[in-house]
Every structure is written in structure tokens, then in C-alpha cells.
mmCIF file of C-alpha atoms in Angstrom:
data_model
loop_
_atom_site.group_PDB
_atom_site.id
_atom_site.type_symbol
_atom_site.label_atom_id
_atom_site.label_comp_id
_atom_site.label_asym_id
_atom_site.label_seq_id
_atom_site.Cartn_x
_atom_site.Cartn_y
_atom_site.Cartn_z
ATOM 1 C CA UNK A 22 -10.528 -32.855 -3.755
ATOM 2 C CA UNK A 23 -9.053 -30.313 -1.352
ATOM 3 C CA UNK A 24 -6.847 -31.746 1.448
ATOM 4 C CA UNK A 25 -7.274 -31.535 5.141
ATOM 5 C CA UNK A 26 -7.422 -27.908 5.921
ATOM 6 C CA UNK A 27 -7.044 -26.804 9.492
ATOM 7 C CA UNK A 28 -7.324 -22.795 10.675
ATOM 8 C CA UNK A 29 -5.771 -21.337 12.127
ATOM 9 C CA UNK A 30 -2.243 -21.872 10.763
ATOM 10 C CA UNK A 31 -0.422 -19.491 12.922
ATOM 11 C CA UNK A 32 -2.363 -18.754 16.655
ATOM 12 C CA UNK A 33 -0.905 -16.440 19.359
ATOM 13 C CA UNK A 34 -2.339 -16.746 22.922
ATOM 14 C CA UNK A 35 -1.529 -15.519 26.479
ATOM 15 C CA UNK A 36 -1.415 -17.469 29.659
ATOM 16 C CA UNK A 37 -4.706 -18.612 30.919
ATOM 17 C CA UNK A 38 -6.531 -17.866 27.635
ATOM 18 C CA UNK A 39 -8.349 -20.152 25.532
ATOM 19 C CA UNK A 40 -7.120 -21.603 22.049
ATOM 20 C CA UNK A 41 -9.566 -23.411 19.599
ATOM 21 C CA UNK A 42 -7.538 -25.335 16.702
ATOM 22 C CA UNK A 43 -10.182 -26.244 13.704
ATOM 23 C CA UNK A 44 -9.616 -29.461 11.449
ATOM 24 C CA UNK A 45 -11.510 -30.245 8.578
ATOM 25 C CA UNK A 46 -11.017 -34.265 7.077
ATOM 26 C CA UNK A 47 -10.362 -34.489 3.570
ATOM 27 C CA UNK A 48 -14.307 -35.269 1.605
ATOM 28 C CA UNK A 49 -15.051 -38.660 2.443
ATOM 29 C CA UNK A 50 -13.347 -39.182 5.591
ATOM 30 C CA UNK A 51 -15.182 -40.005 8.677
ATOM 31 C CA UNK A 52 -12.159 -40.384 11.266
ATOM 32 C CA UNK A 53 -9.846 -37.448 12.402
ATOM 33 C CA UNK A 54 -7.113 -38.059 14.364
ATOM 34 C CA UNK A 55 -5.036 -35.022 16.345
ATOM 35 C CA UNK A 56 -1.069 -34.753 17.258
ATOM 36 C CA UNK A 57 0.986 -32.654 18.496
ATOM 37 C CA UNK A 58 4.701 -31.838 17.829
ATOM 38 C CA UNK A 59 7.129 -29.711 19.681
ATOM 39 C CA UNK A 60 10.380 -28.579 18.692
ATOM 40 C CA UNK A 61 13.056 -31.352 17.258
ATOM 41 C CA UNK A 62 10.253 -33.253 18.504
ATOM 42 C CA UNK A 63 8.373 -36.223 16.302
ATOM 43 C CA UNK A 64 4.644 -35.890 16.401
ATOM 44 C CA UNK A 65 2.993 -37.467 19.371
ATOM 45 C CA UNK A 66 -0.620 -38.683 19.121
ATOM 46 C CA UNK A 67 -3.567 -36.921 21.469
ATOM 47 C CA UNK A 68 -7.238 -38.224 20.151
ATOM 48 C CA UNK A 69 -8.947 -40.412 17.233
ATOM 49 C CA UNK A 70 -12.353 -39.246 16.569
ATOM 50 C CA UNK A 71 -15.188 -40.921 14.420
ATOM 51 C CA UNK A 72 -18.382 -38.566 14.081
ATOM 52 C CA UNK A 73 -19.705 -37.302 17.677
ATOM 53 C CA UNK A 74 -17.642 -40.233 19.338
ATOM 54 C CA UNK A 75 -13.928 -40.372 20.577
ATOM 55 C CA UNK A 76 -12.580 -43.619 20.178
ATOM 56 C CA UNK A 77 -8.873 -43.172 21.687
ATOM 57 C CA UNK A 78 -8.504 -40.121 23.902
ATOM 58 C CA UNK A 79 -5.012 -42.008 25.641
ATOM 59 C CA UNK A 80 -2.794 -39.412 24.194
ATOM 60 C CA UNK A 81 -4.691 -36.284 25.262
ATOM 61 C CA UNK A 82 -3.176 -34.253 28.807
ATOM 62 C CA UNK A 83 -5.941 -35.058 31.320
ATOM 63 C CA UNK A 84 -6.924 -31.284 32.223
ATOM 64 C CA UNK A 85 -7.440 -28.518 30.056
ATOM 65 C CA UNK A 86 -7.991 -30.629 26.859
ATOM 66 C CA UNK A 87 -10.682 -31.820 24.941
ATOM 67 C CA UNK A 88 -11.949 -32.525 21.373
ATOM 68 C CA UNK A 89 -14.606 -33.134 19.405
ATOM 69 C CA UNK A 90 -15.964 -33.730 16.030
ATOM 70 C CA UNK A 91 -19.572 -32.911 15.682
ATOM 71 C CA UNK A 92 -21.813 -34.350 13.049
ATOM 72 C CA UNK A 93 -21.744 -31.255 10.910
ATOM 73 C CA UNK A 94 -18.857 -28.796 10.520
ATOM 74 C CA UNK A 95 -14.670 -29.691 11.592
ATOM 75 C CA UNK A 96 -13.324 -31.256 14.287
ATOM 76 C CA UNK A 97 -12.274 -28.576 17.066
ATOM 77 C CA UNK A 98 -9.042 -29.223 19.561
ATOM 78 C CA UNK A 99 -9.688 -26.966 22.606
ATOM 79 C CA UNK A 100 -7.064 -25.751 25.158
ATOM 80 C CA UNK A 101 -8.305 -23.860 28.082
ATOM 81 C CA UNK A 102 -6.222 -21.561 30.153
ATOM 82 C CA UNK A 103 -3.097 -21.927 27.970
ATOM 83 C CA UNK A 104 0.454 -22.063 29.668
ATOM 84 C CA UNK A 105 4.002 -22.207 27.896
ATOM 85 C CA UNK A 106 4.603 -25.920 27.576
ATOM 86 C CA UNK A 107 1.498 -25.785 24.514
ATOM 87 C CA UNK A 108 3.429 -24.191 22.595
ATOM 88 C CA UNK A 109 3.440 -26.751 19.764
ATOM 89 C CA UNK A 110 2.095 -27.368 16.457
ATOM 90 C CA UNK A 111 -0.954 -29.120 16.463
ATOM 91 C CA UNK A 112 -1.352 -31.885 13.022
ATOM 92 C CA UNK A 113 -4.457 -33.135 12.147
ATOM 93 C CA UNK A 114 -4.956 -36.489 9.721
ATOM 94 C CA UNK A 115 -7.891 -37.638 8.465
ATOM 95 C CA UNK A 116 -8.618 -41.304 7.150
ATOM 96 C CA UNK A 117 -11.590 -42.948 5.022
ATOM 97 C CA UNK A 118 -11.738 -46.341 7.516
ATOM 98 C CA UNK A 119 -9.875 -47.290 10.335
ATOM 99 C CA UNK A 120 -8.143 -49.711 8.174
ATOM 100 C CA UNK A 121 -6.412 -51.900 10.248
ATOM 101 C CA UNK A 122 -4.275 -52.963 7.651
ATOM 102 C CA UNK A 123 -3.635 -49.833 5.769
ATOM 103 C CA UNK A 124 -3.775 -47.028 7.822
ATOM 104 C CA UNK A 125 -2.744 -44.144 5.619
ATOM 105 C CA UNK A 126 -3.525 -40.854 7.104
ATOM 106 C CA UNK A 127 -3.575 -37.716 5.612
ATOM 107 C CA UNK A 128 -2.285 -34.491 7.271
ATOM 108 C CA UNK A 129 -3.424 -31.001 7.362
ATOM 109 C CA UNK A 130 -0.302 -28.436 7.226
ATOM 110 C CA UNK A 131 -0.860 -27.666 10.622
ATOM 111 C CA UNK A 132 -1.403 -25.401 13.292
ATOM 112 C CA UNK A 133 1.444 -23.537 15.019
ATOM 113 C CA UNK A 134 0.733 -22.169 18.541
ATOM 114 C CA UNK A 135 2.241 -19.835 20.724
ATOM 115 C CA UNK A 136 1.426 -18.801 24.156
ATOM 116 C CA UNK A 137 3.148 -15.813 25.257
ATOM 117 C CA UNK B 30 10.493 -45.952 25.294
ATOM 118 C CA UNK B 31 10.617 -44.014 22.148
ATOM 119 C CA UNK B 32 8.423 -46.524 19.570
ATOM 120 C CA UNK B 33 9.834 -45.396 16.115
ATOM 121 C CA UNK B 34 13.833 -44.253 16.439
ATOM 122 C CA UNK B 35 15.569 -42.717 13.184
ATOM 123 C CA UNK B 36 18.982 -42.993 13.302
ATOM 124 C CA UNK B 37 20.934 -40.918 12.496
ATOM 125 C CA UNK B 38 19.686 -37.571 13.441
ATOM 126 C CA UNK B 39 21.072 -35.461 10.737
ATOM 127 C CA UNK B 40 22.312 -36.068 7.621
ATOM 128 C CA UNK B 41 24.445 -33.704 5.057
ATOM 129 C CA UNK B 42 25.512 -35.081 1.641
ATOM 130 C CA UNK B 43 25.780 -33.578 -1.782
ATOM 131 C CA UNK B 44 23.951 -33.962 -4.696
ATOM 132 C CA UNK B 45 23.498 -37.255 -6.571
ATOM 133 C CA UNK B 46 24.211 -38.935 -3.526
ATOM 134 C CA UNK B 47 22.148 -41.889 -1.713
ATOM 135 C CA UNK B 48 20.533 -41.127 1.464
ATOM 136 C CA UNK B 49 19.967 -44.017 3.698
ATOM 137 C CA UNK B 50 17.514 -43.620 7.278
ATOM 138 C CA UNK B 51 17.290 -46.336 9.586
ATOM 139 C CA UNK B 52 14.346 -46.342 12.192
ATOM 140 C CA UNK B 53 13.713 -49.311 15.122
ATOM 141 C CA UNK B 54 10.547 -50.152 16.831
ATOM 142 C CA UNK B 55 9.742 -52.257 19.735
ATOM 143 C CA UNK B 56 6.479 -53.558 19.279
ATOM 144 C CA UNK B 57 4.827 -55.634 16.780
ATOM 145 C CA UNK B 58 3.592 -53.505 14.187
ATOM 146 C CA UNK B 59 0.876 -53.841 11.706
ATOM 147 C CA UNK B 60 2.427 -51.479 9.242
ATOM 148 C CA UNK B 61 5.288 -48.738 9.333
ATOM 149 C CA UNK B 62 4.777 -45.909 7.168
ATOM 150 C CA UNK B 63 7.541 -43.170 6.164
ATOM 151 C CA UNK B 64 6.641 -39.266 6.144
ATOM 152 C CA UNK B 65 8.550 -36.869 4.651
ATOM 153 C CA UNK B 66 7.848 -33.119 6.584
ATOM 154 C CA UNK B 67 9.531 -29.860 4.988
ATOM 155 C CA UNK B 68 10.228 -27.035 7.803
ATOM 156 C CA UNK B 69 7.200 -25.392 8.781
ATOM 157 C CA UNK B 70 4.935 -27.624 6.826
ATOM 158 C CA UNK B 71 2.921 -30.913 7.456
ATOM 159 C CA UNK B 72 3.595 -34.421 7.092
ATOM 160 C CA UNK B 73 3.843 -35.838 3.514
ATOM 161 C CA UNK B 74 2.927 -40.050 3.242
ATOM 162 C CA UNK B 75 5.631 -41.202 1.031
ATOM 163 C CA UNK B 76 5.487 -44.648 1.511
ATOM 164 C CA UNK B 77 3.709 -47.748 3.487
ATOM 165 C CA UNK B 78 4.751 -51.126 3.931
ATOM 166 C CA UNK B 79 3.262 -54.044 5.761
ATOM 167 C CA UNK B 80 4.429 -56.455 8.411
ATOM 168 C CA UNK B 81 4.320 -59.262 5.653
ATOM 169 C CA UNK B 82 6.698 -57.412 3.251
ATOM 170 C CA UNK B 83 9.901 -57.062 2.904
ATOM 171 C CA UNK B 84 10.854 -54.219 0.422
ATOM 172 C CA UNK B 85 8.696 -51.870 -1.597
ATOM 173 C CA UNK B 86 9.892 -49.245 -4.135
ATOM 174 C CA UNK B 87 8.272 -45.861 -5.310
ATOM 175 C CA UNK B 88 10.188 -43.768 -7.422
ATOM 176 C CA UNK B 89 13.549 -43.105 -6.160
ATOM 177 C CA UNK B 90 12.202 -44.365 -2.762
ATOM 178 C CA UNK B 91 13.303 -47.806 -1.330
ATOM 179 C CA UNK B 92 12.176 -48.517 1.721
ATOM 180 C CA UNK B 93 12.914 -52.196 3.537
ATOM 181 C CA UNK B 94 11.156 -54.019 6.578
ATOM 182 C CA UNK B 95 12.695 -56.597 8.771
ATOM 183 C CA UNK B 96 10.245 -57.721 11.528
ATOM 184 C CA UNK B 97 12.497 -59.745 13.166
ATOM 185 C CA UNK B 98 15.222 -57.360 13.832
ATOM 186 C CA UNK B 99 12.173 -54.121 14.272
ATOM 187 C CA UNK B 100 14.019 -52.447 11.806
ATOM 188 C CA UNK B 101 13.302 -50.505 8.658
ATOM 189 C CA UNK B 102 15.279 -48.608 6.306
ATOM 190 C CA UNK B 103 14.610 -45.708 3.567
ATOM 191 C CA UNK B 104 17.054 -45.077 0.745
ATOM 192 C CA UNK B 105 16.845 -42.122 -1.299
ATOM 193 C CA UNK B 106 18.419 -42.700 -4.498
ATOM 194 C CA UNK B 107 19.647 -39.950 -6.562
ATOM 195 C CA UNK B 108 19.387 -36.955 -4.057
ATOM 196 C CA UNK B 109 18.022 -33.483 -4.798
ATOM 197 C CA UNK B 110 18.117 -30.265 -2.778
ATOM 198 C CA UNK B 111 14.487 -30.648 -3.301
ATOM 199 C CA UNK B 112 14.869 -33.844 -0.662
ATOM 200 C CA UNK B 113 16.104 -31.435 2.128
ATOM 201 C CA UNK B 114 14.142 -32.282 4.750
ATOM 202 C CA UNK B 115 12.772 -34.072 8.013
ATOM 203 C CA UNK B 116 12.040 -37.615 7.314
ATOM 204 C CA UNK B 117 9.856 -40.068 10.088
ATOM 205 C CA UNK B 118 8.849 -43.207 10.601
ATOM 206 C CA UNK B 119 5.291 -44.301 12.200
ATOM 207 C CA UNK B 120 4.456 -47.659 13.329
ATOM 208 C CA UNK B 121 0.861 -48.918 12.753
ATOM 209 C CA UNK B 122 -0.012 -51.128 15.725
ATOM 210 C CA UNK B 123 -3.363 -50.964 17.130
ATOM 211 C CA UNK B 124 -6.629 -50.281 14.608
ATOM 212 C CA UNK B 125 -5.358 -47.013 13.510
ATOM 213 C CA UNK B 126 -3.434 -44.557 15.966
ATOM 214 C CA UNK B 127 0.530 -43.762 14.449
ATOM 215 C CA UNK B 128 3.503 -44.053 16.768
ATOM 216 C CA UNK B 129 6.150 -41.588 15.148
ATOM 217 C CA UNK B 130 9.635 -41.213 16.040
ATOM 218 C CA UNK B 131 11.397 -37.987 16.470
ATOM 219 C CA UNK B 132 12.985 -38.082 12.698
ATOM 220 C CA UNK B 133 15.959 -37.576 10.872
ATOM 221 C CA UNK B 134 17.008 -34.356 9.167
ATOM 222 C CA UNK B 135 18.465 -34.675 5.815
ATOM 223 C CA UNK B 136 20.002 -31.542 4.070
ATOM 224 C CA UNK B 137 20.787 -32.215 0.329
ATOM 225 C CA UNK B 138 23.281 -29.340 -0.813
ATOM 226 C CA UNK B 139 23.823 -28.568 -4.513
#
């Protein structure tokens, strides 16, 4: 059973450019859930997705953002016209419930962005 | 306010050693889980444990839970360089979003 994989690992971007991060859950897992860590940083959350619906979108920058997670194929984080401050890495977990009680998530190894 | 605080930052000891994290919350939690992340690499789950308990073991992992002080603690027993590393704690509040702190890095030398 193959982990959550999430392409690319490494993405370069200008200013004003577009980046698309991919996440796909581990098999079985219906809810995806995106963060984002900067340097020395801990990882902060941005959305919690469930198939074609976003359930939590409080963590997510109000412009330039957005995510989905269509019914077939991975989740997709997209950034439009990139500046600096995205520079991150961008984690993606995946979970079999919502599990109130147990929440375990599982994480992908990441994408690392850089805008130049 | 920072939900999730390791304390201390950094930590260096040798070999053999015990390696003790603290982290502190503010809110009531459901469950607080600790991750273990190696430099340039994603977050490992090494261990969960609910509001209603008080200690849980795995391995060489301790980990402790007092509610009423918002506190939590992770002992490593028995150190390895193979432990080098940054180690987090995430509150579980609401139905499933993670609150993480900003971590503490432990370097384990031979």
C-alpha cells in the first residue's frame, strides 16, 4: 500500500507565475488535508478536503489560493501569481475518516517550493 | 497564540542518553499526537494519545499527557544518531484539522 505521494517534490517558480502542487491520499482515504511549513517553522494548516467538497478552508490566504480534490485523480493546491513569501514546503496528509477521536494523518514527503 | 509549544528548541546529547520534549497547548484538545520529521523529509506519526490518558509507551517512546496543566511530554529512551531530528507536537481539537507547534530539534551525536 504505497503512501501519500505528492509531485512535485522540488518546484521552482518566478514571480507572478503559477504553481500547481499534486497530492495523492494513501488507497482508501477519502479526506486530504494541506499545510504548509516555512523555515524553523512548524507546519501550519491551509484546507481539509473530502471528495469534490472543502470542509475547512480557514487556514488558506484569501487571494491567490485554492484547492480541490476532484472525484477522480489527486488533490491539486494552486498558487497563482507566486511572490517570495510562498516559498514553503507544502505537506499533504491523508486520513480514512474524520475520526474525531483518532485523527491519525498520514503525510506525503512533501513539496518544496521556491519562487525566485 | 502559538497552540502546540516544544520546549526546548534544540537539544544536543550523546549517545545512550534520554531525550526528554515538553510541548503546551491552550485549548482543550481531543488528542495530541507526536511527529517525528528528518531534514528535508515529511512528517513521521510516532505516537497518539487521548485526552483520557495519561501515558502511553511504544518502543523506546514514552510519551505523557496532563490535561490539566496542557502539557505533554516525549522521552526518548536509549538515544541513537538515528533519532537526530525535528520532533512536533499536534493538538487534535476540532473533527480533524492538526494544530502543530514549531518543534524541537534533537541532534543525537555518536
Amino acid at each position: 500500500n504505497a503512501g501519500v505521494m505528492q509531485n512535485p517534490r522540488h518546484l521552482v517558480r518566478r514571480r507572478g507565475q503559477e504553481a500547481r502542487l499534486r497530492c495523492s491520499p494513501m488507497k482508501g482515504h477519502s479526506h486530504v488535508y494541506w499545510y504548509r511549513q516555512l523555515p524553523e517553522e512548524g507546519l501550519k494548516f491551509m484546507v481539509y478536503l473530502q471528495k469534490e467538497n472543502i470542509i475547512d478552508e480557514s487556514g488558506m490566504p484569501k487571494e491567490r489560493f485554492s484547492a480541490e480534490f476532484p472525484k477522480e485523480g489527486p488533490s491539486i493546491l494552486r498558487i497563482q501569481q507566486v511572490v517570495r513569501g510562498d516559498s514553503a514546503a507544502y505537506f499533504c496528509a491523508s486520513s480514512p475518516t474524520s475520526g474525531i477521536k483518532d485523527n491519525e494523518q498520514f503525510f506525503g514527503p512533501g513539496t518544496r517550493l521556491t519562487v525566485l | 497564540s502559538q497552540q502546540g509549544e516544544e520546549d526546548p528548541q534544540a537539544l544536543s546529547i550523546q549517545e545512550g542518553e534520554n531525550a526528554t520534549m515538553n510541548c503546551s497547548y491552550k485549548t482543550s484538545i481531543n488528542n495530541l499526537q507526536w511527529y517525528r520529521q528528518n531534514s528535508g523529509r515529511g512528517l513521521v506519526h510516532l505516537i497518539l494519545i487521548r485526552s483520557n490518558e495519561r501515558e502511553k509507551h511504544s518502543g523506546r517512546l514514552r510519551v505523557t499527557l496532563d490535561t490539566s496543566k496542557k502539557s505533554s511530554s516525549l522521552l526518548i529512551t536509549a538515544s541513537r544518531a538515528a533519532d537526530t531530528a525535528s520532533y512536533f507536537c499536534a493538538t487534535a481539537s476540532g473533527y480533524s484539522t492538526l494544530t502543530f507547534g514549531k518543534g524541537t530539534m534533537l541532534l543525537v551525536s555518536p
